[in-house]
mmCIF file of C-alpha atoms in Angstrom:
data_model
loop_
_atom_site.group_PDB
_atom_site.id
_atom_site.type_symbol
_atom_site.label_atom_id
_atom_site.label_comp_id
_atom_site.label_asym_id
_atom_site.label_seq_id
_atom_site.Cartn_x
_atom_site.Cartn_y
_atom_site.Cartn_z
ATOM 1 C CA MET A 29 4.145 -14.369 4.354
ATOM 2 C CA LYS A 30 0.801 -14.182 2.414
ATOM 3 C CA LEU A 31 0.772 -10.107 0.819
ATOM 4 C CA MET A 32 -2.939 -10.297 0.613
ATOM 5 C CA THR A 33 -5.274 -12.259 2.299
ATOM 6 C CA LYS A 34 -8.976 -13.200 1.982
ATOM 7 C CA ALA A 35 -10.056 -10.793 5.030
ATOM 8 C CA LEU A 36 -8.006 -8.113 4.473
ATOM 9 C CA ALA A 37 -9.072 -8.052 0.634
ATOM 10 C CA LYS A 38 -12.450 -8.503 1.812
ATOM 11 C CA LYS A 39 -11.632 -4.845 3.316
ATOM 12 C CA MET A 40 -10.411 -2.504 0.275
ATOM 13 C CA PRO A 41 -12.613 -0.510 -1.801
ATOM 14 C CA LYS A 42 -12.575 -2.088 -5.781
ATOM 15 C CA LEU A 43 -10.591 -0.252 -7.888
ATOM 16 C CA TYR A 44 -12.014 3.270 -8.796
ATOM 17 C CA GLY A 45 -14.347 2.935 -5.828
ATOM 18 C CA THR A 46 -12.425 5.839 -4.008
ATOM 19 C CA GLU A 47 -12.167 8.259 -7.347
ATOM 20 C CA HIS A 48 -15.001 10.590 -5.678
ATOM 21 C CA ILE A 49 -13.071 10.892 -2.514
ATOM 22 C CA PRO A 50 -10.403 13.788 -2.488
ATOM 23 C CA THR A 51 -6.742 12.248 -2.793
ATOM 24 C CA GLU A 52 -5.660 12.900 0.824
ATOM 25 C CA ASP A 53 -9.292 11.829 2.588
ATOM 26 C CA LYS A 54 -8.608 8.383 0.943
ATOM 27 C CA VAL A 55 -8.215 5.567 3.456
ATOM 28 C CA VAL A 56 -4.547 3.499 3.548
ATOM 29 C CA VAL A 57 -5.903 0.147 4.105
ATOM 30 C CA ALA A 58 -2.349 -1.986 4.602
ATOM 31 C CA LYS A 59 1.647 -1.438 4.481
ATOM 32 C CA LEU A 60 3.699 -4.020 2.411
ATOM 33 C CA PHE A 61 7.129 -3.116 2.757
ATOM 34 C CA HIS A 62 10.659 -4.786 1.800
ATOM 35 C CA PRO A 63 12.850 -4.795 5.226
ATOM 36 C CA ALA A 64 16.178 -4.646 3.333
ATOM 37 C CA SER A 65 15.014 -1.175 1.411
ATOM 38 C CA ASP A 66 13.020 1.921 1.888
ATOM 39 C CA TRP A 67 10.421 1.151 -0.307
ATOM 40 C CA THR A 68 6.949 0.961 0.967
ATOM 41 C CA TRP A 69 3.284 0.037 -0.693
ATOM 42 C CA TYR A 70 0.512 1.867 0.542
ATOM 43 C CA ILE A 71 -2.604 0.072 -0.545
ATOM 44 C CA ILE A 72 -6.115 2.061 -0.878
ATOM 45 C CA GLU A 73 -7.582 -0.137 -3.646
ATOM 46 C CA TYR A 74 -7.802 -3.683 -5.011
ATOM 47 C CA ASP A 75 -9.340 -5.553 -7.655
ATOM 48 C CA GLY A 76 -10.023 -8.235 -5.733
ATOM 49 C CA ASN A 77 -7.298 -10.345 -7.923
ATOM 50 C CA ASP A 78 -3.590 -9.332 -8.469
ATOM 51 C CA VAL A 79 -3.546 -5.005 -8.996
ATOM 52 C CA CYS A 80 -3.563 -2.899 -6.193
ATOM 53 C CA TRP A 81 -3.563 1.444 -6.060
ATOM 54 C CA GLY A 82 -2.155 3.137 -3.468
ATOM 55 C CA LEU A 83 1.249 5.723 -2.733
ATOM 56 C CA VAL A 84 4.517 4.010 -3.653
ATOM 57 C CA SER A 85 7.614 5.311 -1.480
ATOM 58 C CA GLY A 86 10.785 4.580 -2.759
ATOM 59 C CA ASN A 87 13.269 6.749 -4.723
ATOM 60 C CA GLU A 88 10.357 9.089 -4.616
ATOM 61 C CA LYS A 89 6.834 8.791 -3.576
ATOM 62 C CA GLU A 90 3.983 8.938 -6.283
ATOM 63 C CA PHE A 91 0.090 7.271 -6.407
ATOM 64 C CA GLY A 92 -0.484 4.193 -8.681
ATOM 65 C CA TYR A 93 -0.802 0.898 -9.385
ATOM 66 C CA PHE A 94 1.372 -2.168 -8.667
ATOM 67 C CA SER A 95 1.082 -5.919 -8.633
ATOM 68 C CA ILE A 96 0.846 -8.378 -5.820
ATOM 69 C CA SER A 97 2.533 -11.231 -7.832
ATOM 70 C CA GLU A 98 5.465 -8.842 -8.671
ATOM 71 C CA LEU A 99 5.710 -7.684 -5.004
ATOM 72 C CA GLU A 100 5.731 -11.759 -4.259
ATOM 73 C CA ALA A 101 8.008 -12.328 -6.407
ATOM 74 C CA ILE A 102 11.164 -9.975 -4.953
ATOM 75 C CA HIS A 103 13.751 -11.313 -3.392
ATOM 76 C CA GLY A 104 16.570 -8.967 -1.821
ATOM 77 C CA PRO A 105 19.972 -9.829 -0.148
ATOM 78 C CA PHE A 106 19.150 -13.006 2.576
ATOM 79 C CA GLY A 107 16.642 -14.067 0.731
ATOM 80 C CA LEU A 108 14.183 -11.154 2.009
ATOM 81 C CA SER A 109 10.996 -10.687 1.115
ATOM 82 C CA VAL A 110 8.237 -8.043 0.983
ATOM 83 C CA GLU A 111 6.416 -8.433 3.409
ATOM 84 C CA ARG A 112 2.967 -7.185 4.928
ATOM 85 C CA ASP A 113 3.066 -4.444 8.313
ATOM 86 C CA ILE A 114 0.433 -7.039 10.435
ATOM 87 C CA PHE A 115 0.472 -3.953 13.191
ATOM 88 C CA PHE A 116 -0.988 -1.652 10.456
ATOM 89 C CA ARG A 117 -4.343 -0.487 11.283
ATOM 90 C CA PRO A 118 -6.201 1.513 8.548
ATOM 91 C CA ILE A 119 -5.562 5.584 8.265
ATOM 92 C CA ARG A 120 -6.413 8.570 5.938
ATOM 93 C CA VAL A 121 -3.687 9.685 3.185
ATOM 94 C CA VAL A 122 -3.296 13.155 5.529
ATOM 95 C CA GLU A 123 -2.385 11.804 8.584
ATOM 96 C CA LEU A 124 -0.163 9.114 7.167
ATOM 97 C CA ALA A 125 1.835 12.332 5.589
ATOM 98 C CA ALA A 126 1.505 14.190 8.750
ATOM 99 C CA PHE A 127 3.012 10.682 10.794
ATOM 100 C CA ASN A 128 5.834 10.472 7.844
ATOM 101 C CA GLN A 129 7.028 14.752 8.410
ATOM 102 C CA GLY A 130 7.712 14.142 4.892
ATOM 103 C CA GLY A 131 4.239 14.890 3.426
ATOM 104 C CA VAL A 132 2.766 13.557 -0.136
ATOM 105 C CA VAL A 133 2.475 15.788 -2.437
ATOM 106 C CA PHE A 134 -1.378 15.529 -3.999
#
């Protein structure tokens, strides 16, 4: 599965493009996840090439940078790799936090 399509990339704000927006009001545009773990990557910004910035949920929840190429290189049990949630719709960070009930520390 292609994690970042051209159509999806066009919808993404560029890196640092949402700096003026409070964290809780930033919009998560895409969700990536590994089906054999509890790791999820929520993309908010994209550099148009490889680097994303967003919420990473794994052992802990934190905002940070991650690379599409590094995620594509992950192969877990039975050869499972990171996938894109094709049913995910853009959502504000505050709404995502409420949905997950675990909340996000801002």
